[in-house]
PDB file of C-alpha atoms and ligand atoms in Angstrom:
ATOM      1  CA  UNK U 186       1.777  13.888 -13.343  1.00 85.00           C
ATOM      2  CA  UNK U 187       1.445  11.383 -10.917  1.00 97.00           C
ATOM      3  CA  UNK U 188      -1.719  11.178  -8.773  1.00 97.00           C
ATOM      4  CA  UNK U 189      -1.143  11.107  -4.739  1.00 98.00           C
ATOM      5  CA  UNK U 190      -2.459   8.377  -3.626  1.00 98.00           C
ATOM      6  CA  UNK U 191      -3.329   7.727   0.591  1.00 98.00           C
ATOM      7  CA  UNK U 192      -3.867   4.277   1.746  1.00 98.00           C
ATOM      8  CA  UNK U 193      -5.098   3.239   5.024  1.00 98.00           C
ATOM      9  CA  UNK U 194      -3.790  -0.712   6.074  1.00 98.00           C
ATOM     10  CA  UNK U 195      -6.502  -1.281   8.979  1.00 98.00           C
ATOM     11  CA  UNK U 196      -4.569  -4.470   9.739  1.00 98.00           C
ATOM     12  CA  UNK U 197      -6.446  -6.586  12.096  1.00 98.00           C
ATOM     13  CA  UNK U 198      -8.005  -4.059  13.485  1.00 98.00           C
ATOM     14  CA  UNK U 199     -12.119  -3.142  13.487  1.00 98.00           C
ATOM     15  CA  UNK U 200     -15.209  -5.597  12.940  1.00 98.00           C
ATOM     16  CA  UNK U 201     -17.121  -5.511  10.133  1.00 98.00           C
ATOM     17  CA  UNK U 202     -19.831  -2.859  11.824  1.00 98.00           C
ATOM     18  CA  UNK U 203     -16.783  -0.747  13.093  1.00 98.00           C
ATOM     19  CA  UNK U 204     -15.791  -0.861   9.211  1.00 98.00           C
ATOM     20  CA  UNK U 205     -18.957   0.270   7.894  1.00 98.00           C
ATOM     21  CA  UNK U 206     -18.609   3.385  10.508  1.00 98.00           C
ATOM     22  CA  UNK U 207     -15.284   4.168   9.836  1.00 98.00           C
ATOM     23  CA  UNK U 208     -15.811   4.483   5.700  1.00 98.00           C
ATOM     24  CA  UNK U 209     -18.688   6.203   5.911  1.00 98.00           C
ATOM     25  CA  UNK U 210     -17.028   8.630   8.535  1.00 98.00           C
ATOM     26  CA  UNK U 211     -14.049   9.150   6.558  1.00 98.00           C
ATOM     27  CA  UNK U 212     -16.497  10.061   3.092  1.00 98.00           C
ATOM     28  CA  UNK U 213     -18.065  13.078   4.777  1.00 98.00           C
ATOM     29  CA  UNK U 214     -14.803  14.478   6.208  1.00 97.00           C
ATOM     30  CA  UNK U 215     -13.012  13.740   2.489  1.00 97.00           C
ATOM     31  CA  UNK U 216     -15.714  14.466   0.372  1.00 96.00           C
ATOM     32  CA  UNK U 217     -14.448  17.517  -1.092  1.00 95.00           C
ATOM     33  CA  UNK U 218     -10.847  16.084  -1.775  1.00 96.00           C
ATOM     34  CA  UNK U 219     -10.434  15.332  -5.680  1.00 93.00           C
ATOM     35  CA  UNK U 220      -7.250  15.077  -6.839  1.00 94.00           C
ATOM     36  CA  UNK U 221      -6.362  12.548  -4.121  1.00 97.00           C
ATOM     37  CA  UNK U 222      -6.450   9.087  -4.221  1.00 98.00           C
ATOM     38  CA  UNK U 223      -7.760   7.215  -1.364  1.00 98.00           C
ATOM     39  CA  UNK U 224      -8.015   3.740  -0.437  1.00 98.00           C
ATOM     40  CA  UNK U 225      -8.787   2.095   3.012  1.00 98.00           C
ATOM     41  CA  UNK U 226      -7.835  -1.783   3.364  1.00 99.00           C
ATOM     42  CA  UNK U 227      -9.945  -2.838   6.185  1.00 98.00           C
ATOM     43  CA  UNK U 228      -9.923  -6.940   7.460  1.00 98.00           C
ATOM     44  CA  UNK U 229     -11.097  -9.961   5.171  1.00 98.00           C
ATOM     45  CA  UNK U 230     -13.770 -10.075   6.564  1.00 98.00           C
ATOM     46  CA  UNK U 231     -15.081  -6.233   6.349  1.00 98.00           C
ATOM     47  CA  UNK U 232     -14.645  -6.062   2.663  1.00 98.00           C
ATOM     48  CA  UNK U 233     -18.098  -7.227   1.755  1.00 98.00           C
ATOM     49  CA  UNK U 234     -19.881  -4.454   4.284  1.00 98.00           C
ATOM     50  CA  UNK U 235     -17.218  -1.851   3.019  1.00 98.00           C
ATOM     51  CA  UNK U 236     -17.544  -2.211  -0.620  1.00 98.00           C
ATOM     52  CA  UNK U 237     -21.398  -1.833  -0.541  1.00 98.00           C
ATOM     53  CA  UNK U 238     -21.134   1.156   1.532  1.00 98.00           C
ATOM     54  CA  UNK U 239     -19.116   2.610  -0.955  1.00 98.00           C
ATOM     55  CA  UNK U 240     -21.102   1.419  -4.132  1.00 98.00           C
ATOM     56  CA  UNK U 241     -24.378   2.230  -2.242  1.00 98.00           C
ATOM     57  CA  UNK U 242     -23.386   5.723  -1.255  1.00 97.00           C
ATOM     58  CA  UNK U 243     -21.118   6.152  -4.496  1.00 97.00           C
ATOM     59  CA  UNK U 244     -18.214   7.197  -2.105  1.00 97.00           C
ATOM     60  CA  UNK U 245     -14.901   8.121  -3.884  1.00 95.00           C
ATOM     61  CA  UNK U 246     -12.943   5.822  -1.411  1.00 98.00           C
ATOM     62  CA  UNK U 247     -11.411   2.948  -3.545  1.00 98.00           C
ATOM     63  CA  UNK U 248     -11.486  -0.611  -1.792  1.00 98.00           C
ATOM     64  CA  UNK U 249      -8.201  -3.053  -1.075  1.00 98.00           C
ATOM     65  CA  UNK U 250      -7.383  -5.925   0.468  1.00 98.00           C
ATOM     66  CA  UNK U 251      -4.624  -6.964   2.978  1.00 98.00           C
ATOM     67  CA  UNK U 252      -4.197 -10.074   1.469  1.00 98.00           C
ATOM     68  CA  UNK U 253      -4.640 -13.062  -0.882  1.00 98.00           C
ATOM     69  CA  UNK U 254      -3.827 -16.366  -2.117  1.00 98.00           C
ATOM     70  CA  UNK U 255      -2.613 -16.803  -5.540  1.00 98.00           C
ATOM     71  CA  UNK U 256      -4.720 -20.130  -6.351  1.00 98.00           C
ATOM     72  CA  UNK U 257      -8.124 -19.259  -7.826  1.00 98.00           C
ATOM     73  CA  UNK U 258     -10.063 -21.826  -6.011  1.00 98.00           C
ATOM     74  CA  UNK U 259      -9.253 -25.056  -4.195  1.00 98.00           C
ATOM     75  CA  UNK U 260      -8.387 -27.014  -1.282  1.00 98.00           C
ATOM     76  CA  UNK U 261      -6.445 -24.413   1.100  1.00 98.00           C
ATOM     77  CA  UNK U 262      -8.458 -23.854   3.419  1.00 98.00           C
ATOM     78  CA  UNK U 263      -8.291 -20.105   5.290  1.00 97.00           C
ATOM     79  CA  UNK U 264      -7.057 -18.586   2.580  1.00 98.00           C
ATOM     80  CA  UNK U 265      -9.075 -16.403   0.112  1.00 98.00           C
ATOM     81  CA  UNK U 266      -8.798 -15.882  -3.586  1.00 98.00           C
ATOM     82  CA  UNK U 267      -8.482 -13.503  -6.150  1.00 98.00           C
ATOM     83  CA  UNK U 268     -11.602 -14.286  -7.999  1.00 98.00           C
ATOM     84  CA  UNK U 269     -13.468 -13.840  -4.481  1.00 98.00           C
ATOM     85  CA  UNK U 270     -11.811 -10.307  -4.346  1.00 98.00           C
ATOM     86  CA  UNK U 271     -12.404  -8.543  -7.926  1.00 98.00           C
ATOM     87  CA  UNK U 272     -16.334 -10.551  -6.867  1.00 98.00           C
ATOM     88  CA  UNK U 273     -16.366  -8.275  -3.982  1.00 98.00           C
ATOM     89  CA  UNK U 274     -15.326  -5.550  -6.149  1.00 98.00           C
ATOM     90  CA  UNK U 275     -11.558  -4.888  -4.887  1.00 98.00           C
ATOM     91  CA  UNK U 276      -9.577  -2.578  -6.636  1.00 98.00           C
ATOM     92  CA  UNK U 277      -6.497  -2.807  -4.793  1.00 98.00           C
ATOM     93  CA  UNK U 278      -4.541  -5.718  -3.496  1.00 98.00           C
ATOM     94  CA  UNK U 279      -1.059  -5.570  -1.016  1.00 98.00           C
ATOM     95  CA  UNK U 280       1.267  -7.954  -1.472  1.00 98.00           C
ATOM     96  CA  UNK U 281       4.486  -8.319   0.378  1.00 98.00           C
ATOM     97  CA  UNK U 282       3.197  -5.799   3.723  1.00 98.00           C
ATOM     98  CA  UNK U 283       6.024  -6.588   5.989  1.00 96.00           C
ATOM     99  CA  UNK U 284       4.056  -8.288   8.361  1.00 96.00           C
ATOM    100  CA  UNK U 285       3.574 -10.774   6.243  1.00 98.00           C
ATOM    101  CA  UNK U 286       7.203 -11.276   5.432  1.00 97.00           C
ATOM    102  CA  UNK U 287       7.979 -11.224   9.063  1.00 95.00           C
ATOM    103  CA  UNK U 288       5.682 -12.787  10.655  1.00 97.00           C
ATOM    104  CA  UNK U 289       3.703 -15.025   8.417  1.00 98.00           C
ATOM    105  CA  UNK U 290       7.175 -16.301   6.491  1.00 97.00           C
ATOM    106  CA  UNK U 291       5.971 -15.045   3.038  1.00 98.00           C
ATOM    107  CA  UNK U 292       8.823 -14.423   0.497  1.00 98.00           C
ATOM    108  CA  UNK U 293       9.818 -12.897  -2.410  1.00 98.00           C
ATOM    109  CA  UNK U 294       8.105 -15.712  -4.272  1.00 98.00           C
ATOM    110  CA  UNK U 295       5.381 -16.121  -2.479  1.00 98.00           C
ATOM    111  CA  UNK U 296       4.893 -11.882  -2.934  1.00 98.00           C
ATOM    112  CA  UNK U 297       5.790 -12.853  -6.832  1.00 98.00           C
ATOM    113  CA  UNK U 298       2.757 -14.928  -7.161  1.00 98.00           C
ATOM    114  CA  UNK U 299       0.473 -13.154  -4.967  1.00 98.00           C
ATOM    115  CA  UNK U 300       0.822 -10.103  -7.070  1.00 98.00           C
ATOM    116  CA  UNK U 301       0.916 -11.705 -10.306  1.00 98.00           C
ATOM    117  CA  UNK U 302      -2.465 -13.776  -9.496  1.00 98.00           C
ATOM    118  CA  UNK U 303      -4.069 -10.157  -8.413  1.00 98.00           C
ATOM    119  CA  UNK U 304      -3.148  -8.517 -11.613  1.00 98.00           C
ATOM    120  CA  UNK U 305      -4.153 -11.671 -13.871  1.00 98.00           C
ATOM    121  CA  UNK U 306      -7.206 -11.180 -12.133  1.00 98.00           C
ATOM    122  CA  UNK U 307      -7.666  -7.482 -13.463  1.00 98.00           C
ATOM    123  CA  UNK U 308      -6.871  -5.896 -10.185  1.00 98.00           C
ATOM    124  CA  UNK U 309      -3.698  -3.544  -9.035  1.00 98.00           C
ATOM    125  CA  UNK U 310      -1.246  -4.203  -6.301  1.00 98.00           C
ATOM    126  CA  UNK U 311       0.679  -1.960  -3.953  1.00 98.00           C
ATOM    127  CA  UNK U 312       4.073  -3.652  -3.870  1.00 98.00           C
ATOM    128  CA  UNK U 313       5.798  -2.856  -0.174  1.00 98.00           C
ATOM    129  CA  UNK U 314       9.361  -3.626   0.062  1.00 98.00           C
ATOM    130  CA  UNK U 315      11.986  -2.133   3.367  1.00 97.00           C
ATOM    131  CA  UNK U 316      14.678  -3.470   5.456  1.00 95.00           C
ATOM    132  CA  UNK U 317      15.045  -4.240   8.910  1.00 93.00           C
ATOM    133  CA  UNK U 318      16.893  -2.327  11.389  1.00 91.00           C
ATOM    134  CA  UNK U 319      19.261  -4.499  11.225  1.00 92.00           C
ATOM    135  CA  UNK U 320      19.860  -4.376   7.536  1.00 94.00           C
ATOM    136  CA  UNK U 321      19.724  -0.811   7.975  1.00 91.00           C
ATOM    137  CA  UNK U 322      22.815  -0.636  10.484  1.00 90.00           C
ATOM    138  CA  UNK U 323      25.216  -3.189   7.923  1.00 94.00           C
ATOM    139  CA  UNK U 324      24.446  -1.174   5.091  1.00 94.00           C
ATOM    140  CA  UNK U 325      22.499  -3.434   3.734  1.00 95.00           C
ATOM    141  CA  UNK U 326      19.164  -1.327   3.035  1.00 94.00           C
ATOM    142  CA  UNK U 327      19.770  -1.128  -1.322  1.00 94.00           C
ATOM    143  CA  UNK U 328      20.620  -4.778  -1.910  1.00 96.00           C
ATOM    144  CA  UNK U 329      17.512  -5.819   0.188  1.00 97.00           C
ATOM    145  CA  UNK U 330      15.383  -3.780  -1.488  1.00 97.00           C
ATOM    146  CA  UNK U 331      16.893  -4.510  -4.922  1.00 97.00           C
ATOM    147  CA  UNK U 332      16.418  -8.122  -4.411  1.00 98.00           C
ATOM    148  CA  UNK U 333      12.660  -7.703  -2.990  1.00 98.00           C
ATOM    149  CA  UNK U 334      11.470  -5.549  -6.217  1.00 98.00           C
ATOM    150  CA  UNK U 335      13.543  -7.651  -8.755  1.00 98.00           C
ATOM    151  CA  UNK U 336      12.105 -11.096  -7.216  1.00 98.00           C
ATOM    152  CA  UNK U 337       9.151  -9.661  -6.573  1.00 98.00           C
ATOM    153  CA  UNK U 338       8.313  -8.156 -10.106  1.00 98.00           C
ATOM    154  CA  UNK U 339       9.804 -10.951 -11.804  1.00 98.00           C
ATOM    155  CA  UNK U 340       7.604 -12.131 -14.560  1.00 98.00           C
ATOM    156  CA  UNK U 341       5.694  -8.718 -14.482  1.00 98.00           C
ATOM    157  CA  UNK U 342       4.927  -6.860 -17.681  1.00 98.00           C
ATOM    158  CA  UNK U 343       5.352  -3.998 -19.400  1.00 98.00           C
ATOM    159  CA  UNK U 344       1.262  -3.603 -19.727  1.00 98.00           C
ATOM    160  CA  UNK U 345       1.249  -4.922 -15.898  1.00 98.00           C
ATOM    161  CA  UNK U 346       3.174  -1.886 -14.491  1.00 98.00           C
ATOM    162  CA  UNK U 347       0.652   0.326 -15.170  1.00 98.00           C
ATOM    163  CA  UNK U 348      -1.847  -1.512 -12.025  1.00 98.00           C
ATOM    164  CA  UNK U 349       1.225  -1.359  -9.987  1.00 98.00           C
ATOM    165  CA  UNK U 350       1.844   1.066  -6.975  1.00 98.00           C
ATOM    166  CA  UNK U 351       5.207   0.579  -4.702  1.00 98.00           C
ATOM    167  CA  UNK U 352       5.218   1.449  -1.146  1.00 98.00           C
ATOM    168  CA  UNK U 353       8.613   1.911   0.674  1.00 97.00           C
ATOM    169  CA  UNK U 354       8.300   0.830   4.137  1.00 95.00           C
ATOM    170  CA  UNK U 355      11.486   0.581   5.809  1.00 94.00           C
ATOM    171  CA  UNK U 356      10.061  -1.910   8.676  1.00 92.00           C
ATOM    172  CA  UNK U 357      12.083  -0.151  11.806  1.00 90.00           C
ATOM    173  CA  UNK U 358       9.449   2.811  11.039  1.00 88.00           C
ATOM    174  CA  UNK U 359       6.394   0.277  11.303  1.00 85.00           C
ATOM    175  CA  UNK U 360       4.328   1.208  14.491  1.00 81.00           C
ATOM    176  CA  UNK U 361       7.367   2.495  16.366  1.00 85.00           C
ATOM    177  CA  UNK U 362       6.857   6.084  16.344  1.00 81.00           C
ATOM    178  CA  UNK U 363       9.773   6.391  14.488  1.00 81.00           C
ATOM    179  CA  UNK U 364       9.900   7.989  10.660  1.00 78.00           C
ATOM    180  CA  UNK U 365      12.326   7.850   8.253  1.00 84.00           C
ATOM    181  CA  UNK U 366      13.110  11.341   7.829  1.00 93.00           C
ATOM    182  CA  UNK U 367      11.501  13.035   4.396  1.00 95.00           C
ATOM    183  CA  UNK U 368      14.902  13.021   2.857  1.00 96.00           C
ATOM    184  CA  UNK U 369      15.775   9.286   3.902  1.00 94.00           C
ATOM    185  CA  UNK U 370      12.635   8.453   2.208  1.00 95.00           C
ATOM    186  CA  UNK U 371      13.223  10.333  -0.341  1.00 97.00           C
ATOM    187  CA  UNK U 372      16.811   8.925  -1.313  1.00 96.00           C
ATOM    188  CA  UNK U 373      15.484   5.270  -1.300  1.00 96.00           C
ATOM    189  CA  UNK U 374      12.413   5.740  -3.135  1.00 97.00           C
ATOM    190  CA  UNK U 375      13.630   7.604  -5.551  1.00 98.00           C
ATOM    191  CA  UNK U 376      16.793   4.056  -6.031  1.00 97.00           C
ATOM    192  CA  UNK U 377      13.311   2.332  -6.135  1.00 98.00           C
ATOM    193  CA  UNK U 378      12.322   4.474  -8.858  1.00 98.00           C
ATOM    194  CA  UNK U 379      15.730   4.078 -10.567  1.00 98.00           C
ATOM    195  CA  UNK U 380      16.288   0.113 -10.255  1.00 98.00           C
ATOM    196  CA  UNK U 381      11.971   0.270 -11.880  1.00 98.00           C
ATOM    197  CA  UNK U 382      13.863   1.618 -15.090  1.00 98.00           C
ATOM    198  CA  UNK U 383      16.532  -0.381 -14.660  1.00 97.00           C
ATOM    199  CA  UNK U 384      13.876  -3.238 -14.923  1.00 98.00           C
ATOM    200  CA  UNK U 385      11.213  -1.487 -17.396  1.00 98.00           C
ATOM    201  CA  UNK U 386      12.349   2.000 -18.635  1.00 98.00           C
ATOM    202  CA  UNK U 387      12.203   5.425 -18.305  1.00 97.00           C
ATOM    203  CA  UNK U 388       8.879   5.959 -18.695  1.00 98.00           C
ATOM    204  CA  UNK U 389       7.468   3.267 -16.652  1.00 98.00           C
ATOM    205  CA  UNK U 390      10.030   4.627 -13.962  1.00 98.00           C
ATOM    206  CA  UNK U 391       8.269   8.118 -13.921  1.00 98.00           C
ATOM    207  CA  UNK U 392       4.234   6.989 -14.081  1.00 98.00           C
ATOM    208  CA  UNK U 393       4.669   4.563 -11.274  1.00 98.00           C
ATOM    209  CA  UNK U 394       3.715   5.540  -8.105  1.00 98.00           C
ATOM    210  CA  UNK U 395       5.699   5.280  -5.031  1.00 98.00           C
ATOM    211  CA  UNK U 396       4.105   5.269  -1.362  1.00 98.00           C
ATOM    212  CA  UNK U 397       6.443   5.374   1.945  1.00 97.00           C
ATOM    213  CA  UNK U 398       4.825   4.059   5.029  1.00 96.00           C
ATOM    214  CA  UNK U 399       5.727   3.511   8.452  1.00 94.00           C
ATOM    215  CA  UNK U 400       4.462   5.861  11.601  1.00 93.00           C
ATOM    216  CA  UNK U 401       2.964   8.426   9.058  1.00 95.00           C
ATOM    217  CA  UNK U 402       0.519  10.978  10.967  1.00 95.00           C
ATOM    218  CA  UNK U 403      -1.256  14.163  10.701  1.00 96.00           C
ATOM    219  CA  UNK U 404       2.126  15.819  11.996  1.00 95.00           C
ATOM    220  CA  UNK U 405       4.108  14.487   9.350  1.00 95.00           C
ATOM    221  CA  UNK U 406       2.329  14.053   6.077  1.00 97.00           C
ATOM    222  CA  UNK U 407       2.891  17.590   4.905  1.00 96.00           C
ATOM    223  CA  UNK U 408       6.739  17.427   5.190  1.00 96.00           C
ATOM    224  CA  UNK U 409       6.964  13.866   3.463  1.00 96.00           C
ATOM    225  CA  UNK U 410       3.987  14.939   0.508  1.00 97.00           C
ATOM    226  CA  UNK U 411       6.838  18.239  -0.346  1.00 97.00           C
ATOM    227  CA  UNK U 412       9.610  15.419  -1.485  1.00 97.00           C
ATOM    228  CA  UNK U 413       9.377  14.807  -5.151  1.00 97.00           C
ATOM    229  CA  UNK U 414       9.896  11.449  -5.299  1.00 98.00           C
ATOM    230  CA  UNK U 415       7.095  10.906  -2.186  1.00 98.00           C
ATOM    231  CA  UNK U 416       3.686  10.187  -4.622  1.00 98.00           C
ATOM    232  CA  UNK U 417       1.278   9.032  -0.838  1.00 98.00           C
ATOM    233  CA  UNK U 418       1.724   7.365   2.391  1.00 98.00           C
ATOM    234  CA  UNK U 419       0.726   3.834   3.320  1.00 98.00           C
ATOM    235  CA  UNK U 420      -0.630   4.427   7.176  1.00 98.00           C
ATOM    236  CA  UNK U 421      -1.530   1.906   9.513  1.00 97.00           C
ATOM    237  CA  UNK U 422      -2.507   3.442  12.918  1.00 97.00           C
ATOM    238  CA  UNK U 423      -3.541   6.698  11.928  1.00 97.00           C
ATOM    239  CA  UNK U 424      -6.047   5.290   9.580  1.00 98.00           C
ATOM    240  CA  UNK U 425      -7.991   3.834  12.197  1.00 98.00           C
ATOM    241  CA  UNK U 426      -9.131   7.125  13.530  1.00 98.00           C
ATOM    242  CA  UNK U 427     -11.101   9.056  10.521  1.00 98.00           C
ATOM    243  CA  UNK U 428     -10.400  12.437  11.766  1.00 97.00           C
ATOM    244  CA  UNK U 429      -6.835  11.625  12.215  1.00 97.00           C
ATOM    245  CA  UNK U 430      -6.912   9.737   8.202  1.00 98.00           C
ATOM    246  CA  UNK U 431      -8.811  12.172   6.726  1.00 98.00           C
ATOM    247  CA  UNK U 432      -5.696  15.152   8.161  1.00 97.00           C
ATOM    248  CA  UNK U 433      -3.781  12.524   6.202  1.00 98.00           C
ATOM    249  CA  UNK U 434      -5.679  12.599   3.216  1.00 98.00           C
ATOM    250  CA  UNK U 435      -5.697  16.627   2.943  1.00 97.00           C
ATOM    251  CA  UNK U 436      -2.453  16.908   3.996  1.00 93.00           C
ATOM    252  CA  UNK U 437      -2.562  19.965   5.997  1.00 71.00           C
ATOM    253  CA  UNK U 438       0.204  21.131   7.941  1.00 59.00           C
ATOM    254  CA  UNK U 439      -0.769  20.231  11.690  1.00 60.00           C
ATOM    255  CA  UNK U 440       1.163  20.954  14.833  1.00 57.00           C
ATOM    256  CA  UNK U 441       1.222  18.158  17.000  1.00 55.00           C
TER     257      UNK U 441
HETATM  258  P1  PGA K 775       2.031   2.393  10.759  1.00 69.31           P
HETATM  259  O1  PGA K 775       1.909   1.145   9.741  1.00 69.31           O
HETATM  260  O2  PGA K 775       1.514   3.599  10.040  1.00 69.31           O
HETATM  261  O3  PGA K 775       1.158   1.992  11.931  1.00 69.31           O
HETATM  262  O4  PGA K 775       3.481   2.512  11.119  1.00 69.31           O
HETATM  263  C1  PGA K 775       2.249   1.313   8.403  1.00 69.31           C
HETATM  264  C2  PGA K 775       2.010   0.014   7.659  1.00 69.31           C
HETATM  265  O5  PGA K 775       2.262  -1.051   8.222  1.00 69.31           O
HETATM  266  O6  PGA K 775       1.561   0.016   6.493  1.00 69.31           O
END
């Protein structure tokens, strides 16, 4: 069985206090929540305040980072390693969040590396891959997505797929208000699922799990968590609020 896992991408979004607030806000209104995964992904620069919270009051809230450079150490200056990550007690990386494809230029290389340096570095990786809406409309949503998973795990192996988590994002649904439907969702991750045995094999296909993301809220969570291939969300907005998360997390039915 495959564990649900719900991920909150703060983005750039809340200071380092804020952080501190939000985690320990989102603990006491999760606490009782077990067979959940959680993970919150606050700024760069949060990740030092957040982690303590959570080692200090021994919060079952795992820790991840937007971002990273695949160089251990050196001369490039703004960016921050993996070695300063696992320090800081990271257990989760994203690579490939299509913001970064979009609007920092990163590619399917660059994602390649990024995630390879984070699991040489003995941490896991939520892997996010979707098309535009314009890829979308010519019908080109499974090449795109075949090309970002195959690039993108290139060089990843066998023993490595176990720290890796997917996320399916299709990047129309990104802070638009608009969803894929459940079943759209559905389809693609489970061809995400398929072209992972394709890759790896049948086993590694099943035990992998695979997030969607994109304008997931407390009104839609329950219908997306009843598809079989749906294993958690990956939620921006609606992580920055921890009531609003932590509906999310429990995945109750709400009317909105
Ligand atoms: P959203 O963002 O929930 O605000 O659409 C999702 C994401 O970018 O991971």
């Amino acid at each position: 069985m495959r564990k649900p896992m719900i991920a909150g991408n703060w983005k750039m979004y809340k200071t380092a206090g804020q952080a501190v607030f939000l985690v320990q806000d989102l603990a006491m209104l999760v606490k009782d929540v077990k067979d959940v995964e959680i993970l919150v992904c606050p700024p760069c620069i949060a990740l030092k305040s957040v982690s303590t919270v959570i080692e200090v009051d021994k919060l079952r809230i795992k820790l991840g980072a937007q971002n990273v450079y695949w160089e251990e150490e050196g001369a490039f200056t703004g960016e921050i390693s993996p070695v300063m990550l696992k320090d800081l007690r990271v257990d989760y990386v994203i690579a490939g969040h299509s913001e970064r494809r979009h609007i920092f230029g990163e590619t399917n290389e660059m994602v390649n590396k990024k995630l390879r340096a984070v699991l040489a570095h003995g941490m896991k990786s939520i892997l996010c891959v979707g098309e535009t809406l314009d890829e979308r409309e010519e019908e080109k949503t499974a090449d795109i997505i075949k090309e970002q998973i195959f690039e993108g795990l290139a060089g990843v192996s066998f023993e490595e797929m176990k720290d890796v988590v997917m996320a399916y994002e299709p990047v129309w649904a990104i802070g638009t208000g608009l969803t894929a439907t459940p079943e759209q969702a559905n389809d693609v991750i489970g061809d995400i699922r398929g072209l992972v045995g394709s890759l790896y094999n049948e086993e590694i296909a099943m035990d992998i799990r695979i997030l969607y993301g994109g304008s997931v809220k407390p009104g839609n969570i329950a219908e997306l968590m009843a598809e079989p291939e749906i294993d958690g969300a990956l939620v921006g907005g609606a992580s920055l609020n921890a009531e609003s998360f932590a509906k999310i997390v429990k995945y109750e039915k709400v009317e909105e």
